[in-house]
PDB file of C-alpha atoms in Angstrom:
ATOM      1  CA  GLY A   1       0.000   0.000   0.000  1.00 63.00           C
ATOM      2  CA  ALA A   2       0.876   3.648  -0.239  1.00 68.00           C
ATOM      3  CA  VAL A   3       3.256   5.109   2.329  1.00 89.00           C
ATOM      4  CA  VAL A   4       2.839   8.294   4.315  1.00 94.00           C
ATOM      5  CA  SER A   5       5.636   9.480   6.568  1.00 95.00           C
ATOM      6  CA  GLN A   6       5.756  12.020   9.379  1.00 97.00           C
ATOM      7  CA  HIS A   7       8.621  13.857  10.973  1.00 96.00           C
ATOM      8  CA  PRO A   8       9.457  14.091  13.769  1.00 97.00           C
ATOM      9  CA  SER A   9       8.013  10.997  15.413  1.00 96.00           C
ATOM     10  CA  TRP A  10       8.035  12.689  18.789  1.00 96.00           C
ATOM     11  CA  VAL A  11       8.928  16.121  20.156  1.00 97.00           C
ATOM     12  CA  ILE A  12       9.205  17.673  23.591  1.00 97.00           C
ATOM     13  CA  CYS A  13       9.141  21.451  23.816  1.00 96.00           C
ATOM     14  CA  LYS A  14       8.730  24.237  26.313  1.00 97.00           C
ATOM     15  CA  SER A  15       5.481  26.139  26.634  1.00 97.00           C
ATOM     16  CA  GLY A  16       5.362  29.108  24.269  1.00 97.00           C
ATOM     17  CA  THR A  17       7.537  27.644  21.531  1.00 97.00           C
ATOM     18  CA  SER A  18       6.395  26.645  18.044  1.00 97.00           C
ATOM     19  CA  VAL A  19       6.644  23.150  16.634  1.00 97.00           C
ATOM     20  CA  LYS A  20       6.528  22.107  12.986  1.00 97.00           C
ATOM     21  CA  ILE A  21       5.373  18.652  11.923  1.00 98.00           C
ATOM     22  CA  GLU A  22       5.895  17.370   8.371  1.00 97.00           C
ATOM     23  CA  CYS A  23       3.698  14.915   6.511  1.00 96.00           C
ATOM     24  CA  ARG A  24       4.923  13.388   3.257  1.00 95.00           C
ATOM     25  CA  SER A  25       3.339  11.038   0.758  1.00 92.00           C
ATOM     26  CA  LEU A  26       6.288   8.941  -0.375  1.00 90.00           C
ATOM     27  CA  ASP A  27       5.071   7.175  -3.498  1.00 84.00           C
ATOM     28  CA  PHE A  28       2.032   9.110  -4.654  1.00 86.00           C
ATOM     29  CA  GLN A  29       0.868  12.674  -5.047  1.00 88.00           C
ATOM     30  CA  ALA A  30      -1.770  14.083  -2.743  1.00 89.00           C
ATOM     31  CA  THR A  31      -3.572  17.306  -3.545  1.00 89.00           C
ATOM     32  CA  THR A  32      -5.378  16.909  -0.256  1.00 92.00           C
ATOM     33  CA  MET A  33      -4.121  15.737   3.110  1.00 94.00           C
ATOM     34  CA  PHE A  34      -5.866  15.615   6.458  1.00 95.00           C
ATOM     35  CA  TRP A  35      -4.627  16.360   9.957  1.00 97.00           C
ATOM     36  CA  TYR A  36      -6.076  14.539  12.932  1.00 97.00           C
ATOM     37  CA  ARG A  37      -5.463  14.734  16.657  1.00 97.00           C
ATOM     38  CA  GLN A  38      -5.777  11.859  19.097  1.00 95.00           C
ATOM     39  CA  PHE A  39      -5.820  12.245  22.871  1.00 92.00           C
ATOM     40  CA  PRO A  40      -5.013   9.250  25.106  1.00 88.00           C
ATOM     41  CA  LYS A  41      -7.582   6.449  24.885  1.00 84.00           C
ATOM     42  CA  GLN A  42      -9.700   8.500  22.488  1.00 89.00           C
ATOM     43  CA  SER A  43     -10.293   8.199  18.782  1.00 89.00           C
ATOM     44  CA  LEU A  44      -9.006  10.374  15.981  1.00 94.00           C
ATOM     45  CA  MET A  45     -10.608  13.785  15.567  1.00 95.00           C
ATOM     46  CA  LEU A  46     -10.259  15.712  12.321  1.00 95.00           C
ATOM     47  CA  MET A  47      -8.560  19.069  12.778  1.00 96.00           C
ATOM     48  CA  ALA A  48      -8.196  20.398   9.263  1.00 96.00           C
ATOM     49  CA  THR A  49      -8.011  19.658   5.576  1.00 94.00           C
ATOM     50  CA  SER A  50      -4.811  20.659   3.828  1.00 93.00           C
ATOM     51  CA  ASN A  51      -5.218  21.664   0.186  1.00 91.00           C
ATOM     52  CA  GLU A  52      -2.307  22.040  -2.220  1.00 89.00           C
ATOM     53  CA  GLY A  53      -2.324  25.514  -3.701  1.00 87.00           C
ATOM     54  CA  SER A  54      -5.059  26.922  -1.486  1.00 88.00           C
ATOM     55  CA  LYS A  55      -5.893  27.662   2.116  1.00 91.00           C
ATOM     56  CA  ALA A  56      -6.556  24.900   4.588  1.00 93.00           C
ATOM     57  CA  THR A  57     -10.051  24.402   5.933  1.00 94.00           C
ATOM     58  CA  TYR A  58     -10.442  23.946   9.661  1.00 95.00           C
ATOM     59  CA  GLU A  59     -12.999  22.054  11.702  1.00 94.00           C
ATOM     60  CA  GLN A  60     -15.189  23.930  14.121  1.00 93.00           C
ATOM     61  CA  GLY A  61     -13.338  24.727  17.319  1.00 93.00           C
ATOM     62  CA  VAL A  62      -9.856  24.436  15.824  1.00 95.00           C
ATOM     63  CA  GLU A  63      -7.957  27.743  15.899  1.00 94.00           C
ATOM     64  CA  LYS A  64      -6.489  28.419  12.471  1.00 92.00           C
ATOM     65  CA  ASP A  65      -4.015  30.967  13.870  1.00 94.00           C
ATOM     66  CA  LYS A  66      -2.686  28.417  16.330  1.00 96.00           C
ATOM     67  CA  PHE A  67      -2.457  25.457  13.980  1.00 97.00           C
ATOM     68  CA  LEU A  68      -0.880  26.745  10.778  1.00 96.00           C
ATOM     69  CA  ILE A  69      -1.065  24.435   7.794  1.00 95.00           C
ATOM     70  CA  ASN A  70       0.960  24.765   4.607  1.00 92.00           C
ATOM     71  CA  HIS A  71       0.582  22.363   1.697  1.00 92.00           C
ATOM     72  CA  ALA A  72       3.851  23.236   0.005  1.00 85.00           C
ATOM     73  CA  SER A  73       3.808  20.620  -2.735  1.00 90.00           C
ATOM     74  CA  LEU A  74       1.893  17.586  -3.956  1.00 90.00           C
ATOM     75  CA  THR A  75       3.823  15.406  -1.504  1.00 92.00           C
ATOM     76  CA  LEU A  76       4.281  17.626   1.551  1.00 95.00           C
ATOM     77  CA  SER A  77       1.999  19.223   4.117  1.00 96.00           C
ATOM     78  CA  THR A  78       3.200  20.843   7.318  1.00 96.00           C
ATOM     79  CA  LEU A  79       1.387  21.566  10.567  1.00 97.00           C
ATOM     80  CA  THR A  80       2.886  24.223  12.833  1.00 97.00           C
ATOM     81  CA  VAL A  81       1.645  24.433  16.382  1.00 97.00           C
ATOM     82  CA  THR A  82       2.335  28.037  17.355  1.00 97.00           C
ATOM     83  CA  SER A  83       2.934  29.122  20.948  1.00 96.00           C
ATOM     84  CA  ALA A  84       2.334  25.599  22.167  1.00 96.00           C
ATOM     85  CA  HIS A  85       0.838  25.039  25.615  1.00 96.00           C
ATOM     86  CA  PRO A  86       0.533  21.855  27.705  1.00 96.00           C
ATOM     87  CA  GLU A  87      -3.059  21.350  26.562  1.00 95.00           C
ATOM     88  CA  ASP A  88      -1.738  20.985  22.996  1.00 96.00           C
ATOM     89  CA  SER A  89       0.100  17.833  24.036  1.00 96.00           C
ATOM     90  CA  SER A  90      -1.362  15.083  21.899  1.00 96.00           C
ATOM     91  CA  PHE A  91      -0.737  12.577  19.112  1.00 97.00           C
ATOM     92  CA  TYR A  92      -0.942  14.289  15.716  1.00 98.00           C
ATOM     93  CA  ILE A  93      -1.569  12.095  12.680  1.00 97.00           C
ATOM     94  CA  CYS A  94      -1.834  12.996   9.016  1.00 97.00           C
ATOM     95  CA  SER A  95      -3.486  11.079   6.211  1.00 95.00           C
ATOM     96  CA  ALA A  96      -3.637  11.227   2.447  1.00 92.00           C
ATOM     97  CA  PRO A  97      -6.076   9.581   0.022  1.00 88.00           C
ATOM     98  CA  ASP A  98      -4.666   7.556  -2.836  1.00 79.00           C
ATOM     99  CA  ARG A  99      -5.227   8.627  -6.434  1.00 70.00           C
ATOM    100  CA  GLY A 100      -8.599   6.967  -6.679  1.00 68.00           C
ATOM    101  CA  GLN A 101      -9.474   8.356  -3.254  1.00 62.00           C
ATOM    102  CA  GLU A 102     -10.792   4.976  -2.292  1.00 71.00           C
ATOM    103  CA  THR A 103      -8.386   4.529   0.580  1.00 83.00           C
ATOM    104  CA  GLN A 104      -6.791   6.907   3.033  1.00 87.00           C
ATOM    105  CA  TYR A 105      -3.345   6.071   4.265  1.00 92.00           C
ATOM    106  CA  PHE A 106      -2.171   7.354   7.592  1.00 95.00           C
ATOM    107  CA  GLY A 107       1.236   8.439   8.761  1.00 96.00           C
ATOM    108  CA  PRO A 108       2.871   6.932  11.852  1.00 96.00           C
ATOM    109  CA  GLY A 109       1.948   9.944  13.978  1.00 97.00           C
ATOM    110  CA  THR A 110       3.872  12.568  15.937  1.00 97.00           C
ATOM    111  CA  ARG A 111       3.751  12.581  19.709  1.00 97.00           C
ATOM    112  CA  LEU A 112       3.926  16.177  21.051  1.00 97.00           C
ATOM    113  CA  LEU A 113       4.624  16.879  24.707  1.00 97.00           C
ATOM    114  CA  VAL A 114       4.579  20.499  25.813  1.00 97.00           C
ATOM    115  CA  LEU A 115       6.136  21.147  29.200  1.00 96.00           C
TER     116      LEU A 115
ATOM    117  CA  GLU B   1     -24.676  15.056  12.486  1.00 81.00           C
ATOM    118  CA  ASP B   2     -22.777  11.977  11.379  1.00 87.00           C
ATOM    119  CA  GLN B   3     -22.223   9.448  14.168  1.00 91.00           C
ATOM    120  CA  VAL B   4     -20.199   6.266  14.380  1.00 96.00           C
ATOM    121  CA  THR B   5     -20.540   3.987  17.398  1.00 96.00           C
ATOM    122  CA  GLN B   6     -18.370   0.965  18.045  1.00 97.00           C
ATOM    123  CA  SER B   7     -18.988  -1.873  20.468  1.00 97.00           C
ATOM    124  CA  PRO B   8     -17.765  -3.372  22.621  1.00 97.00           C
ATOM    125  CA  GLU B   9     -15.315  -0.804  23.943  1.00 96.00           C
ATOM    126  CA  ALA B  10     -12.943  -3.593  24.935  1.00 97.00           C
ATOM    127  CA  LEU B  11     -12.838  -7.299  24.232  1.00 98.00           C
ATOM    128  CA  ARG B  12     -10.667 -10.007  25.681  1.00 98.00           C
ATOM    129  CA  LEU B  13     -10.476 -13.325  23.829  1.00 97.00           C
ATOM    130  CA  GLN B  14      -8.589 -16.532  24.216  1.00 97.00           C
ATOM    131  CA  GLU B  15      -6.433 -17.550  21.293  1.00 97.00           C
ATOM    132  CA  GLY B  16      -8.656 -19.341  18.787  1.00 97.00           C
ATOM    133  CA  GLU B  17     -11.888 -17.880  20.179  1.00 97.00           C
ATOM    134  CA  SER B  18     -13.725 -16.249  17.280  1.00 98.00           C
ATOM    135  CA  SER B  19     -15.805 -13.102  17.766  1.00 98.00           C
ATOM    136  CA  SER B  20     -17.222 -10.014  16.054  1.00 98.00           C
ATOM    137  CA  LEU B  21     -16.801  -6.288  16.504  1.00 98.00           C
ATOM    138  CA  ASN B  22     -19.684  -3.963  15.718  1.00 98.00           C
ATOM    139  CA  CYS B  23     -19.753  -0.540  14.084  1.00 98.00           C
ATOM    140  CA  SER B  24     -23.110   1.192  13.766  1.00 97.00           C
ATOM    141  CA  TYR B  25     -23.420   4.436  11.863  1.00 96.00           C
ATOM    142  CA  THR B  26     -25.885   7.243  11.282  1.00 94.00           C
ATOM    143  CA  VAL B  27     -24.850   9.403   8.377  1.00 90.00           C
ATOM    144  CA  SER B  28     -26.434  11.632   5.777  1.00 87.00           C
ATOM    145  CA  GLY B  29     -24.910   9.642   2.956  1.00 87.00           C
ATOM    146  CA  LEU B  30     -22.292   6.901   2.997  1.00 90.00           C
ATOM    147  CA  ARG B  31     -19.513   7.042   0.437  1.00 90.00           C
ATOM    148  CA  GLY B  32     -17.420   4.386   2.147  1.00 92.00           C
ATOM    149  CA  LEU B  33     -16.892   2.630   5.471  1.00 95.00           C
ATOM    150  CA  PHE B  34     -13.346   1.914   6.546  1.00 96.00           C
ATOM    151  CA  TRP B  35     -11.758  -0.445   9.043  1.00 97.00           C
ATOM    152  CA  TYR B  36      -8.319   0.265  10.466  1.00 97.00           C
ATOM    153  CA  ARG B  37      -6.080  -1.415  12.978  1.00 97.00           C
ATOM    154  CA  GLN B  38      -4.078   0.764  15.370  1.00 96.00           C
ATOM    155  CA  ASP B  39      -1.253  -0.425  17.565  1.00 96.00           C
ATOM    156  CA  PRO B  40      -0.233   1.679  20.601  1.00 93.00           C
ATOM    157  CA  GLY B  41       1.740   4.770  19.635  1.00 91.00           C
ATOM    158  CA  LYS B  42       1.297   4.203  15.902  1.00 94.00           C
ATOM    159  CA  GLY B  43      -0.884   5.495  13.109  1.00 95.00           C
ATOM    160  CA  PRO B  44      -3.888   3.525  11.844  1.00 95.00           C
ATOM    161  CA  GLU B  45      -3.149   0.689   9.420  1.00 95.00           C
ATOM    162  CA  PHE B  46      -5.663   0.245   6.606  1.00 93.00           C
ATOM    163  CA  LEU B  47      -7.654  -3.005   6.563  1.00 95.00           C
ATOM    164  CA  PHE B  48     -10.807  -2.673   4.442  1.00 94.00           C
ATOM    165  CA  THR B  49     -13.103  -0.300   2.591  1.00 94.00           C
ATOM    166  CA  LEU B  50     -16.761  -1.236   2.090  1.00 95.00           C
ATOM    167  CA  TYR B  51     -19.079   0.729  -0.164  1.00 93.00           C
ATOM    168  CA  SER B  52     -22.530  -0.843  -0.291  1.00 93.00           C
ATOM    169  CA  ALA B  53     -24.830  -3.013   1.798  1.00 95.00           C
ATOM    170  CA  GLY B  54     -24.156  -6.688   1.326  1.00 96.00           C
ATOM    171  CA  GLU B  55     -20.499  -6.213   0.510  1.00 96.00           C
ATOM    172  CA  GLU B  56     -17.949  -8.434   2.242  1.00 97.00           C
ATOM    173  CA  LYS B  57     -14.152  -8.409   2.265  1.00 97.00           C
ATOM    174  CA  GLU B  58     -11.638 -10.791   3.793  1.00 97.00           C
ATOM    175  CA  LYS B  59      -8.001 -10.649   4.779  1.00 94.00           C
ATOM    176  CA  GLU B  60      -6.387 -13.530   6.619  1.00 95.00           C
ATOM    177  CA  ARG B  61      -8.397 -14.024   9.839  1.00 97.00           C
ATOM    178  CA  LEU B  62     -10.492 -10.898   9.330  1.00 98.00           C
ATOM    179  CA  LYS B  63     -13.759 -10.484   7.461  1.00 98.00           C
ATOM    180  CA  ALA B  64     -15.707  -7.249   7.191  1.00 98.00           C
ATOM    181  CA  THR B  65     -19.383  -7.009   6.284  1.00 98.00           C
ATOM    182  CA  LEU B  66     -21.705  -4.072   5.712  1.00 97.00           C
ATOM    183  CA  THR B  67     -25.440  -3.456   6.062  1.00 95.00           C
ATOM    184  CA  LYS B  68     -27.373  -0.215   5.706  1.00 93.00           C
ATOM    185  CA  LYS B  69     -26.939   0.576   9.388  1.00 94.00           C
ATOM    186  CA  GLU B  70     -23.859  -1.258  10.611  1.00 97.00           C
ATOM    187  CA  SER B  71     -20.685  -3.088   9.824  1.00 98.00           C
ATOM    188  CA  PHE B  72     -19.128  -6.093  11.489  1.00 98.00           C
ATOM    189  CA  LEU B  73     -15.505  -7.116  11.701  1.00 98.00           C
ATOM    190  CA  HIS B  74     -15.378 -10.856  12.238  1.00 98.00           C
ATOM    191  CA  ILE B  75     -12.190 -12.315  13.685  1.00 98.00           C
ATOM    192  CA  THR B  76     -11.769 -16.039  13.159  1.00 98.00           C
ATOM    193  CA  ALA B  77      -9.419 -18.037  15.394  1.00 97.00           C
ATOM    194  CA  PRO B  78      -7.518 -14.936  16.566  1.00 97.00           C
ATOM    195  CA  LYS B  79      -3.876 -15.013  17.560  1.00 97.00           C
ATOM    196  CA  PRO B  80      -2.106 -12.844  20.163  1.00 97.00           C
ATOM    197  CA  GLU B  81      -0.650 -10.722  17.350  1.00 97.00           C
ATOM    198  CA  ASP B  82      -4.191  -9.647  16.461  1.00 97.00           C
ATOM    199  CA  SER B  83      -4.290  -7.660  19.705  1.00 98.00           C
ATOM    200  CA  ALA B  84      -4.808  -3.987  18.810  1.00 97.00           C
ATOM    201  CA  THR B  85      -7.445  -1.289  18.680  1.00 97.00           C
ATOM    202  CA  TYR B  86      -9.768  -1.661  15.700  1.00 98.00           C
ATOM    203  CA  LEU B  87     -11.203   1.567  14.352  1.00 97.00           C
ATOM    204  CA  CYS B  88     -14.235   2.038  12.159  1.00 97.00           C
ATOM    205  CA  ALA B  89     -14.619   5.235  10.122  1.00 96.00           C
ATOM    206  CA  VAL B  90     -17.005   6.656   7.530  1.00 95.00           C
ATOM    207  CA  ASP B  91     -16.541   8.910   4.535  1.00 90.00           C
ATOM    208  CA  THR B  92     -19.700  10.832   3.759  1.00 86.00           C
ATOM    209  CA  GLY B  93     -18.301  12.544   0.712  1.00 83.00           C
ATOM    210  CA  ARG B  94     -15.963  14.988   2.424  1.00 80.00           C
ATOM    211  CA  ARG B  95     -13.089  12.490   1.994  1.00 79.00           C
ATOM    212  CA  ALA B  96     -12.109  13.248   5.586  1.00 88.00           C
ATOM    213  CA  LEU B  97     -13.074  10.411   7.892  1.00 92.00           C
ATOM    214  CA  THR B  98     -15.304  10.383  10.950  1.00 94.00           C
ATOM    215  CA  PHE B  99     -14.083   7.767  13.389  1.00 95.00           C
ATOM    216  CA  GLY B 100     -15.739   5.671  16.027  1.00 96.00           C
ATOM    217  CA  SER B 101     -14.153   5.370  19.444  1.00 95.00           C
ATOM    218  CA  GLY B 102     -12.615   1.988  18.641  1.00 96.00           C
ATOM    219  CA  THR B 103     -12.614  -1.495  20.128  1.00 97.00           C
ATOM    220  CA  ARG B 104      -9.539  -2.552  22.115  1.00 97.00           C
ATOM    221  CA  LEU B 105      -8.971  -6.221  21.429  1.00 98.00           C
ATOM    222  CA  GLN B 106      -6.733  -8.358  23.579  1.00 98.00           C
ATOM    223  CA  VAL B 107      -6.054 -11.963  22.548  1.00 98.00           C
ATOM    224  CA  GLN B 108      -4.523 -14.089  25.247  1.00 97.00           C
ATOM    225  CA  PRO B 109      -2.379 -17.147  24.440  1.00 95.00           C
TER     226      PRO B 109
END
């Protein structure tokens, strides 16, 4: 199946700093990617849709100025958590649909811990 | 509002003891229903996509079925390596997925 990678796999930062997470589709192009967040023992919740060449669309309750998304190319989307606070600590996972959009492949996730 | 409900929340089986996981959904329009497996600390791993009522798909010890209101993931003669959280999700045309809360499966040797 298609491969989606994320970098870094985990990050620890101080409160108030910004953290950038990369999501790459390794063997296919993705005009759209999705960012999810997963808190411990909970399921995945959609945060935003990343669109190549246009602005991201955010789910209700997700602050677009705090979670900056840039879809720089057909294989790369980045999520920047600005001025991170402890409540932003979570598992961030991206996904990308394959060409036929029949299947969405997920990255391995990025564990963020804000101290 | 689209809703996906999975049951049971947790399931403990003995090796070889077959069972089924349930995913019921209430959506405005179903484009596809997905099953994923998620191991602790990892991203979801794709298992199946089902599109219409009556459809069935199989992979090794797993078989997924779909009706107009629910989907089942049948696990036949499970092994300890099948232990994971199984997630059900729906695509209602947005392409983004709405997930259920998952079923944590533990298979004991």
